[in-house]
Coordinates of C-alpha atoms and ligand atoms in Angstrom, one line a residue:
X1 CA -32.0 10.4 1.3
X2 CA -35.5 10.9 -1.2
X3 CA -34.2 9.2 -4.0
X4 CA -35.6 10.5 -7.6
X5 CA -37.2 7.9 -9.4
X6 CA -36.6 6.9 -13.1
X7 CA -38.3 4.3 -15.3
X8 CA -36.0 3.6 -18.5
X9 CA -38.1 1.2 -21.3
X10 CA -36.2 -0.5 -23.2
X11 CA -34.9 -4.2 -24.4
X12 CA -33.3 -6.6 -22.2
X13 CA -29.6 -7.5 -23.0
X14 CA -27.7 -10.6 -21.0
X15 CA -24.1 -9.3 -21.0
X16 CA -24.9 -6.4 -19.2
X17 CA -23.5 -3.6 -21.2
X18 CA -26.7 -2.3 -22.9
X19 CA -29.9 -1.8 -22.8
X20 CA -32.3 -1.1 -19.8
X21 CA -28.9 -2.8 -17.7
X22 CA -26.8 0.1 -18.7
X23 CA -28.6 2.9 -18.1
X24 CA -30.0 1.2 -14.2
X25 CA -25.9 1.2 -13.9
X26 CA -26.0 4.7 -14.3
X27 CA -28.8 6.4 -12.7
X28 CA -27.7 4.5 -9.8
X29 CA -24.5 5.8 -10.3
X30 CA -25.8 8.8 -10.7
X31 CA -28.2 9.3 -7.5
X32 CA -31.5 7.6 -8.6
X33 CA -33.9 4.7 -7.7
X34 CA -34.2 3.0 -12.0
X35 CA -37.1 1.1 -12.6
X36 CA -36.7 -1.1 -16.4
X37 CA -39.2 -1.5 -18.3
X38 CA -38.8 -3.7 -21.1
X39 CA -40.1 -3.3 -25.1
X40 CA -39.3 -6.9 -26.0
X41 CA -41.3 -9.1 -24.9
X42 CA -44.6 -9.3 -26.2
X43 CA -45.8 -12.0 -23.4
X44 CA -46.2 -10.0 -20.9
X45 CA -49.0 -7.3 -20.6
X46 CA -46.9 -3.3 -21.1
X47 CA -50.3 -1.9 -19.8
X48 CA -50.5 -3.7 -16.4
X49 CA -46.3 -3.6 -16.1
X50 CA -46.9 0.6 -16.5
X51 CA -50.6 1.0 -14.5
X52 CA -48.6 -0.9 -11.8
X53 CA -45.5 0.3 -11.8
X54 CA -47.1 4.2 -11.6
X55 CA -49.1 2.6 -9.0
X56 CA -45.7 2.0 -6.7
X57 CA -43.3 4.1 -8.0
X58 CA -43.6 7.2 -10.0
X59 CA -41.1 8.2 -11.8
X60 CA -39.7 12.4 -12.6
X61 CA -38.3 10.7 -15.5
X62 CA -38.9 9.1 -17.6
X63 CA -36.1 7.5 -20.8
X64 CA -37.9 6.0 -23.9
X65 CA -35.3 3.7 -24.8
X66 CA -36.4 1.8 -28.6
X67 CA -40.1 1.1 -29.3
X68 CA -41.8 -1.7 -28.0
X69 CA -42.9 -3.7 -31.6
X70 CA -45.9 -2.0 -33.6
X71 CA -48.6 -3.9 -31.1
X72 CA -46.8 -3.0 -27.4
X73 CA -45.6 0.9 -29.2
X74 CA -50.4 0.4 -30.0
X75 CA -50.4 -0.3 -26.1
X76 CA -47.9 2.9 -25.0
X77 CA -49.5 5.5 -26.6
X78 CA -52.2 3.9 -25.1
X79 CA -50.9 4.4 -21.9
X80 CA -50.2 7.5 -21.7
X81 CA -52.7 9.1 -23.2
X82 CA -54.9 7.3 -20.8
X83 CA -52.8 7.9 -18.2
X84 CA -52.0 12.1 -19.3
X85 CA -53.2 12.8 -15.8
X86 CA -50.7 11.5 -14.1
X87 CA -47.5 11.9 -16.1
X88 CA -48.6 15.4 -16.9
X89 CA -45.4 16.9 -15.3
X90 CA -43.1 13.8 -15.8
X91 CA -40.5 15.1 -18.4
X92 CA -39.2 12.6 -22.0
X93 CA -35.8 11.8 -23.1
X94 CA -36.0 9.5 -26.2
X95 CA -32.8 8.3 -27.3
X96 CA -34.1 8.4 -31.3
X97 CA -30.9 5.9 -32.5
X98 CA -32.9 3.6 -29.8
X99 CA -35.5 3.3 -32.3
X100 CA -35.0 1.6 -35.7
X101 CA -36.6 3.8 -38.4
X102 CA -39.7 4.2 -37.4
X103 CA -40.3 8.2 -37.8
X104 CA -43.3 7.1 -37.5
X105 CA -44.2 5.4 -34.0
X106 CA -42.4 7.4 -32.6
X107 CA -43.1 11.1 -34.4
X108 CA -47.5 9.2 -33.0
X109 CA -46.0 8.6 -29.6
X110 CA -44.4 12.4 -28.3
X111 CA -47.4 13.7 -29.7
X112 CA -49.4 11.7 -27.2
X113 CA -46.8 13.0 -24.4
X114 CA -47.1 16.6 -25.9
X115 CA -50.4 15.9 -25.4
X116 CA -50.1 15.1 -21.9
X117 CA -48.1 18.2 -21.3
X118 CA -44.7 16.4 -19.7
X119 CA -41.8 18.2 -21.1
X120 CA -40.2 16.3 -23.7
X121 CA -36.5 15.7 -24.9
X122 CA -35.9 13.4 -28.0
X123 CA -31.6 12.8 -28.8
X124 CA -29.9 11.3 -31.9
X125 CA -26.7 11.8 -33.5
X126 CA -25.5 12.5 -36.5
X127 CA -25.7 9.8 -38.2
X128 CA -28.7 8.9 -38.1
X129 CA -30.5 12.1 -38.6
X130 CA -28.7 11.8 -41.6
X131 CA -30.2 8.7 -42.0
X132 CA -33.2 9.6 -41.2
X133 CA -33.7 12.4 -44.0
X134 CA -32.7 10.3 -47.4
X135 CA -28.7 11.5 -47.2
X136 CA -25.9 9.1 -47.0
X137 CA -23.2 10.0 -44.0
X138 CA -20.2 9.1 -46.2
X139 CA -21.6 12.5 -48.5
X140 CA -20.2 16.0 -47.0
X141 CA -22.2 17.7 -45.5
X142 CA -22.0 20.7 -43.8
X143 CA -22.9 21.7 -40.3
X144 CA -25.5 24.7 -41.4
X145 CA -27.2 21.4 -42.8
X146 CA -27.2 19.7 -40.3
X147 CA -29.1 22.8 -38.2
X148 CA -31.5 22.5 -40.5
X149 CA -32.5 19.1 -41.0
X150 CA -32.7 18.8 -37.0
X151 CA -34.6 22.1 -37.7
X152 CA -37.3 19.8 -39.5
X153 CA -37.2 16.9 -38.0
X154 CA -38.5 19.1 -35.2
X155 CA -40.9 20.1 -35.8
X156 CA -41.8 16.3 -37.8
X157 CA -41.6 14.8 -34.2
X158 CA -43.1 17.4 -32.9
X159 CA -41.3 18.2 -29.7
X160 CA -40.0 21.0 -28.1
X161 CA -36.3 19.3 -27.9
X162 CA -34.0 18.0 -30.7
X163 CA -30.7 17.0 -29.4
X164 CA -28.8 15.7 -31.8
X165 CA -24.4 14.7 -31.5
X166 CA -21.5 14.9 -33.1
X167 CA -19.6 11.8 -32.4
X168 CA -17.9 11.8 -35.6
X169 CA -14.7 13.0 -35.3
X170 CA -13.4 14.9 -38.1
X171 CA -16.7 14.5 -40.5
X172 CA -19.1 17.6 -39.2
X173 CA -16.0 19.8 -37.0
X174 CA -13.0 18.8 -35.2
X175 CA -15.0 18.4 -32.1
X176 CA -17.5 16.1 -31.3
X177 CA -20.5 19.1 -30.8
X178 CA -24.2 18.6 -29.4
X179 CA -26.8 20.7 -31.2
X180 CA -29.7 21.5 -29.5
X181 CA -32.9 22.7 -31.0
X182 CA -35.5 24.5 -28.4
X183 CA -37.5 27.9 -29.1
X184 CA -34.3 29.1 -29.5
X185 CA -30.8 26.8 -30.5
X186 CA -27.1 26.4 -28.2
X187 CA -24.2 24.4 -29.2
X188 CA -21.4 22.3 -26.9
X189 CA -18.7 21.5 -27.8
X190 CA -16.5 18.6 -27.1
X191 CA -12.9 16.9 -27.1
X192 CA -13.9 13.7 -28.6
X193 CA -11.2 11.3 -27.2
X194 CA -10.1 8.0 -29.2
X195 CA -11.7 5.4 -29.1
X196 CA -9.7 2.1 -27.2
X197 CA -9.2 -0.6 -29.6
X198 CA -12.6 -3.1 -28.5
X199 CA -13.3 -0.4 -26.3
X200 CA -16.7 2.0 -28.6
X201 CA -17.0 4.8 -27.4
X202 CA -20.4 5.9 -25.0
X203 CA -22.6 7.8 -26.4
X204 CA -26.6 8.8 -27.9
X205 CA -27.8 5.8 -25.2
X206 CA -25.3 7.1 -21.7
X207 CA -26.8 10.2 -22.8
X208 CA -30.1 10.0 -22.4
X209 CA -29.7 8.0 -19.4
X210 CA -27.7 10.2 -18.5
X211 CA -29.6 12.8 -18.8
X212 CA -32.8 11.5 -17.8
X213 CA -31.1 10.9 -13.9
X214 CA -29.5 14.4 -13.9
X215 CA -32.7 16.0 -15.3
X216 CA -35.4 14.2 -12.6
X217 CA -33.1 16.0 -9.6
X218 CA -33.9 19.2 -10.4
X219 CA -32.4 21.0 -13.1
X220 CA -33.5 22.7 -15.7
X221 CA -32.4 20.7 -18.8
X222 CA -29.6 22.8 -19.6
X223 CA -28.2 22.2 -16.7
X224 CA -29.1 18.5 -16.9
X225 CA -27.9 17.7 -20.7
X226 CA -24.0 19.7 -19.4
X227 CA -24.2 16.9 -16.7
X228 CA -24.7 14.2 -18.7
X229 CA -22.6 14.8 -21.5
X230 CA -19.3 15.4 -18.8
X231 CA -20.1 12.4 -17.7
X232 CA -19.9 10.9 -20.9
X233 CA -17.0 12.5 -22.0
X234 CA -15.8 11.3 -18.8
X235 CA -16.4 8.3 -19.0
X236 CA -14.6 8.2 -23.2
X237 CA -12.2 9.8 -21.3
X238 CA -9.6 7.7 -19.1
X239 CA -11.6 6.6 -16.9
X240 CA -13.3 3.6 -19.4
X241 CA -9.8 2.4 -19.8
X242 CA -9.2 2.9 -16.1
X243 CA -11.7 0.3 -14.4
X244 CA -11.8 -2.4 -13.2
X245 CA -12.3 -5.6 -16.4
X246 CA -14.6 -8.2 -16.4
X247 CA -14.3 -10.8 -19.2
X248 CA -12.5 -9.4 -22.4
X249 CA -13.9 -5.5 -21.3
X250 CA -13.6 -2.3 -19.0
X251 CA -16.2 -1.4 -15.7
X252 CA -15.5 2.9 -16.9
X253 CA -15.8 4.2 -13.1
X254 CA -19.2 6.2 -13.4
X255 CA -19.0 9.5 -11.5
X256 CA -20.9 12.6 -10.6
X257 CA -18.6 14.6 -13.6
X258 CA -16.9 16.7 -11.0
X259 CA -13.7 18.0 -13.2
X260 CA -14.4 21.0 -16.1
X261 CA -12.5 19.2 -18.3
X262 CA -14.9 16.9 -18.6
X263 CA -17.4 19.5 -19.3
X264 CA -18.9 21.0 -22.6
X265 CA -18.2 24.5 -24.3
X266 CA -20.9 25.9 -24.4
X267 CA -20.5 27.8 -28.3
X268 CA -21.0 32.4 -27.8
X269 CA -23.0 33.9 -29.9
X270 CA -20.6 35.4 -32.3
X271 CA -18.3 32.5 -32.2
X272 CA -17.0 30.8 -35.2
X273 CA -19.3 27.9 -34.3
X274 CA -21.8 29.8 -34.3
X275 CA -21.8 31.0 -37.9
X276 CA -20.5 27.5 -38.5
X277 CA -23.9 26.5 -37.8
X278 CA -25.7 29.1 -40.0
X279 CA -26.9 31.2 -36.1
X280 CA -24.8 34.6 -35.8
X281 CA -21.7 35.9 -38.1
X282 CA -18.8 35.8 -36.7
X283 CA -17.9 38.7 -34.4
X284 CA -15.8 37.2 -31.8
X285 CA -13.5 35.7 -33.5
X286 CA -10.5 38.2 -32.0
X287 CA -11.4 38.9 -29.0
X288 CA -8.3 40.3 -26.4
X289 CA -8.3 37.7 -23.0
X290 CA -9.3 39.7 -20.8
X291 CA -7.5 40.8 -17.1
X292 CA -7.1 38.1 -15.2
X293 CA -7.9 39.8 -11.6
X294 CA -4.8 40.2 -9.4
X295 CA -5.7 36.8 -7.1
X296 CA -8.7 34.0 -6.1
X297 CA -9.7 35.7 -3.5
X298 CA -12.2 38.9 -3.9
X299 CA -12.8 38.4 -0.2
X300 CA -16.4 40.4 1.2
X301 CA -17.6 41.5 -1.5
X302 CA -20.5 44.4 -1.0
X303 CA -22.9 45.3 -3.6
X304 CA -24.5 49.0 -3.3
X305 CA -26.5 51.6 -5.1
X306 CA -25.3 55.4 -5.0
X307 CA -21.9 56.5 -4.0
X308 CA -22.2 57.5 -0.5
X309 CA -22.7 53.2 0.7
X310 CA -19.5 53.4 -1.3
X311 CA -17.0 56.2 0.0
X312 CA -18.5 54.5 4.1
X313 CA -17.5 51.2 2.5
X314 CA -13.9 52.7 1.5
X315 CA -13.8 54.5 4.4
X316 CA -13.8 50.3 6.0
X317 CA -11.3 50.0 4.4
X318 CA -13.2 47.6 1.9
X319 CA -10.5 46.7 -1.4
X320 CA -13.3 44.2 -3.2
X321 CA -16.9 46.9 -4.7
X322 CA -19.6 46.9 -7.3
X323 CA -21.5 50.1 -8.2
X324 CA -25.3 48.8 -8.5
X325 CA -27.8 51.7 -9.4
X326 CA -30.4 50.3 -10.8
X327 CA -33.3 52.4 -13.3
X328 CA -31.1 55.2 -14.7
X329 CA -30.9 56.5 -18.9
X330 CA -27.2 56.7 -19.1
X331 CA -27.0 60.4 -19.3
X332 CA -28.9 60.5 -15.5
X333 CA -25.6 57.2 -14.0
X334 CA -22.9 59.0 -15.8
X335 CA -21.5 61.6 -13.1
X336 CA -22.6 58.8 -10.2
X337 CA -20.6 56.0 -11.9
X338 CA -16.9 58.8 -13.5
X339 CA -17.4 59.5 -9.2
X340 CA -17.6 56.1 -8.2
X341 CA -14.1 55.0 -10.6
X342 CA -12.5 59.0 -9.2
X343 CA -13.0 57.8 -5.8
X344 CA -12.4 53.1 -6.0
X345 CA -9.4 54.3 -7.6
X346 CA -8.2 56.4 -5.0
X347 CA -8.0 54.0 -2.9
X348 CA -6.9 51.1 -4.6
X349 CA -9.5 49.8 -4.8
X350 CA -11.3 47.4 -6.8
X351 CA -14.5 48.9 -8.1
X352 CA -16.9 47.1 -11.1
X353 CA -19.9 48.6 -12.1
X354 CA -22.9 46.7 -13.0
X355 CA -24.6 46.6 -16.0
X356 CA -23.1 50.5 -17.8
X357 CA -20.5 48.8 -19.8
X358 CA -19.5 51.9 -22.1
X359 CA -19.8 54.3 -18.9
X360 CA -17.4 51.7 -17.9
X361 CA -14.4 52.2 -20.9
X362 CA -14.8 55.5 -20.4
X363 CA -13.5 56.1 -17.4
X364 CA -11.4 54.1 -17.2
X365 CA -13.8 50.4 -14.7
X366 CA -11.0 48.4 -11.9
X367 CA -14.1 46.0 -14.3
X368 CA -17.8 45.6 -15.3
X369 CA -20.1 42.8 -13.6
X370 CA -23.1 42.2 -16.0
X371 CA -25.5 38.8 -16.8
X372 CA -26.1 36.5 -18.7
X373 CA -28.5 38.5 -21.2
X374 CA -26.7 41.7 -21.2
X375 CA -23.7 39.1 -22.4
X376 CA -24.9 38.5 -25.2
X377 CA -25.9 42.2 -26.2
X378 CA -23.1 43.8 -24.7
X379 CA -20.1 44.7 -27.1
X380 CA -17.5 42.1 -25.4
X381 CA -14.6 42.8 -27.3
X382 CA -14.9 46.6 -26.3
X383 CA -14.2 45.6 -23.0
X384 CA -11.6 42.7 -23.4
X385 CA -9.6 45.8 -25.3
X386 CA -10.3 48.4 -22.9
X387 CA -7.9 45.9 -21.2
X388 CA -11.0 45.7 -18.0
X389 CA -11.9 43.0 -15.7
X390 CA -14.9 41.6 -16.3
X391 CA -17.9 40.3 -13.8
X392 CA -20.0 37.3 -15.0
X393 CA -23.9 35.9 -13.6
X394 CA -24.3 32.3 -13.5
X395 CA -27.0 30.7 -12.1
X396 CA -26.1 26.9 -12.6
X397 CA -23.8 24.5 -14.4
X398 CA -24.3 25.8 -18.3
X399 CA -24.4 29.5 -17.4
X400 CA -21.7 29.2 -15.8
X401 CA -20.3 27.2 -18.3
X402 CA -21.1 29.1 -21.0
X403 CA -19.3 32.2 -19.2
X404 CA -16.3 29.5 -18.9
X405 CA -16.6 29.9 -22.6
X406 CA -15.9 33.0 -22.9
X407 CA -12.9 33.5 -19.6
X408 CA -13.9 35.8 -18.2
X409 CA -12.5 38.0 -14.6
X410 CA -13.9 36.5 -12.2
X411 CA -17.6 34.3 -12.2
X412 CA -20.6 34.9 -9.2
X413 CA -22.7 32.0 -8.9
X414 CA -26.1 32.2 -7.3
X415 CA -28.2 33.5 -6.0
X416 CA -27.8 30.7 -2.9
X417 CA -30.3 31.0 -0.1
X418 CA -33.7 33.6 -1.0
X419 CA -33.4 37.1 -1.5
X420 CA -36.0 40.2 -1.4
X421 CA -33.0 42.5 -2.6
X422 CA -34.0 40.9 -5.7
X423 CA -36.9 39.2 -8.3
X424 CA -34.8 36.4 -8.5
X425 CA -36.9 33.9 -12.9
X426 CA -34.2 30.4 -10.7
X427 CA -34.7 28.4 -6.9
X428 CA -31.9 30.0 -4.5
X429 CA -28.7 27.2 -5.4
X430 CA -27.9 26.3 -1.8
X431 CA -24.1 25.0 -0.4
X432 CA -24.4 21.9 -2.1
X433 CA -24.2 23.2 -5.6
X434 CA -21.9 26.0 -4.6
X435 CA -19.6 23.4 -3.4
X436 CA -20.2 21.4 -6.5
X437 CA -19.9 25.1 -9.0
X438 CA -16.7 25.6 -6.8
X439 CA -15.1 23.3 -6.6
X440 CA -15.6 22.7 -11.2
X441 CA -14.3 26.3 -11.2
X442 CA -10.4 27.0 -8.5
X443 CA -7.5 27.6 -9.4
X444 CA -9.3 28.6 -12.8
X445 CA -11.5 31.8 -11.9
X446 CA -11.8 33.3 -9.1
X447 CA -15.1 33.0 -7.9
X448 CA -18.2 34.6 -6.2
X449 CA -21.9 34.1 -4.4
X450 CA -24.3 35.8 -3.6
X451 CA -27.9 36.3 -2.7
X452 CA -29.3 35.5 0.9
X453 CA -25.7 35.7 2.4
X454 CA -25.7 37.8 6.0
X455 CA -23.5 37.2 8.8
X456 CA -24.9 33.7 10.0
X457 CA -24.9 32.1 6.4
X458 CA -21.7 32.9 5.6
X459 CA -19.1 30.8 7.6
X460 CA -21.0 27.4 6.0
X461 CA -20.6 30.0 2.8
X462 CA -17.3 30.6 3.0
X463 CA -16.4 26.5 4.2
X464 CA -17.3 25.9 0.1
X465 CA -13.9 26.7 -0.6
X466 CA -15.7 30.4 -2.8
X467 CA -13.0 32.7 -3.3
X468 CA -15.7 36.0 -2.5
X469 CA -19.2 36.7 -0.7
X470 CA -20.6 39.3 -2.2
X471 CA -23.9 40.6 -0.5
X472 CA -26.3 43.4 -0.6
X473 CA -28.7 43.3 2.6
X474 CA -25.8 42.5 4.9
X475 CA -24.2 45.6 4.1
X476 CA -27.0 48.0 3.5
X477 CA -29.5 47.0 6.6
X478 CA -26.1 45.7 8.5
X479 CA -27.0 48.6 12.5
X480 CA -23.9 49.0 13.2
X481 CA -21.7 49.0 9.5
X482 CA -18.1 48.6 11.2
X483 CA -19.1 45.4 13.3
X484 CA -21.0 43.9 10.4
X485 CA -18.2 44.2 8.2
X486 CA -15.7 42.7 10.9
X487 CA -18.6 39.8 11.9
X488 CA -18.3 39.0 7.2
X489 CA -14.9 39.3 7.1
X490 CA -14.1 37.3 9.9
X491 CA -16.7 34.1 7.9
X492 CA -15.0 35.1 5.3
X493 CA -11.5 33.7 7.0
X494 CA -13.4 30.9 8.4
X495 CA -13.1 29.2 4.8
X496 CA -9.2 30.1 4.5
X497 CA -8.1 26.4 5.2
X498 CA -11.3 25.9 2.8
X499 CA -10.0 27.6 0.2
X500 CA -6.5 27.1 -0.2
X501 CA -8.1 22.7 -0.5
X502 CA -9.4 23.6 -3.2
X503 CA -6.7 25.0 -5.5
X504 CA -5.6 22.0 -4.8
X505 CA -7.9 19.2 -6.1
Ligands
LIG1 C1 -21.3 40.0 -7.7 C2 -22.4 39.9 -8.5 N1 -22.9 39.0 -8.4 C3 -24.2 38.6 -9.1 C4 -25.5 39.9 -10.1 C5 -26.0 40.2 -11.2 O1 -25.6 40.9 -12.1 P1 -26.0 40.6 -13.1 O2 -27.4 39.5 -13.7 O3 -26.3 41.6 -13.8 O4 -28.7 40.9 -12.7 P2 -28.0 42.8 -11.8 O5 -27.9 43.1 -10.6 O6 -27.9 43.3 -12.5 O7 -29.9 43.3 -11.3 C6 -24.4 41.4 -9.7 N2 -24.4 42.4 -10.0 N3 -23.4 41.0 -8.5
LIG2 C1 -27.9 41.4 -7.3 C2 -28.4 39.7 -7.3 N1 -28.1 39.1 -7.8 C3 -28.4 36.8 -7.4 S1 -29.1 37.5 -6.0 C4 -28.5 39.7 -5.7 C5 -29.0 39.8 -4.7 C6 -27.9 39.6 -4.4 O1 -28.9 40.3 -2.9 P1 -29.2 40.3 -1.2 O2 -27.6 39.8 -0.9 O3 -29.4 41.0 -0.6 O4 -29.2 38.7 -1.4
LIG3 MG1 -26.4 43.5 -14.2

């Protein structure tokens, strides 16, 4: 196994609790090889050290915890500019809170990185944001003011991504919030535990270290941030106070986050929090709950594009299925959707309608399936009020948490393997990630795996404990439909023990 390499540029802390040593612990716990470069020792040549490290262990991510003094700062800037090509695919994470007052210095370094074409995220706390904007953190301020100041800071620093964390419970809102500003924006909501005496809460330092380690493993930025926040929440929840003791301290049990409660909620467009920050008017404040599916185990789930296929599958006793007819106008789709819903009802099947949610409401479908983009534009209040089940597509941790915030009827996880049925903008998730995702959601929502699944791969998919296997080609391209369904069912049934074990975790 090849470990991703992450560099931390920061200070030495002889207690081992802060600085590069703390980052190293996080990098190791989260599955990376960490390299440490000290920025508080002027006795060495920084560029010679970075040259040697670049030759031997080129990084996927560089974490800048603190900026060196003016002399080493200029040397670092020069080195970054001289190595633009070699650094073009490296991502950078900067902990602005570790950089005392040197806003010009950090802006210079950021601009030099931007020229290298590198992806660059700067993380800071609300307190530090206000201080840098010359607003007293003690004075009262509104969430929308913070969003405005953050937008200004992002521009001043010239960075693609700025994350502002609020860890001061009660100051900004009653909960912890990460405000993420990119070309678009989003808000992560965290339940903040109280700090125990003598055990300060982990915050931006741990978040930058965790983000670096997870981003280095090929996750998209938003997925990496959500997992890093879950890691920090995990440190701050029970585990931080239950680890082994050393001196007067406890060693937090650092590990890949696997508990749903650790993960932040992603605020939905139209949520109360989005409106507090001045982003979108509140429209989902009184969203009725979506119906629960009658089981966590939706079983084999064929997704097809015609009434003919639905008829054949219903005749074979299939009980969960989807009509996915693309690119029709509402008028063209209406008779097909109406008939599909009537057929599903006659056979006592759970029939989901993809995309055409207005028609699903009009004809009283069992359920609707929506993608992430549809979620933002569909009338979710109308779907919930009509009492229609809702399934949501996801493609990684961030989207899973956004879907979960909606409390839908099921969550689909895809695409697991390469597929030719649909052009996918993201990479296949694979079985290991499917297992992690299902582990988070088991016993809370029914899960559905989709993408490239056939009879040969289905037993491995079922072994993850996932509650349903959705297929297109494995059914529509089968030479013998009855046999294909039998093989897929057999594979699904082989996962029964794994499914039961997953609810108990
Ligand atoms: C069970 C299931 N999972 C995912 C999808 C994909 O839905 P969506 O993201 O809306 O994309 P299209 O299917 O509309 O192309 C699905 N249909 N079913
Ligand atoms: C609609 C959809 N959404 C994610 S993958 C997929 C298509 C899956 O098709 P197949 O089972 O033929 O790979
Ligand atoms: Mg769709």
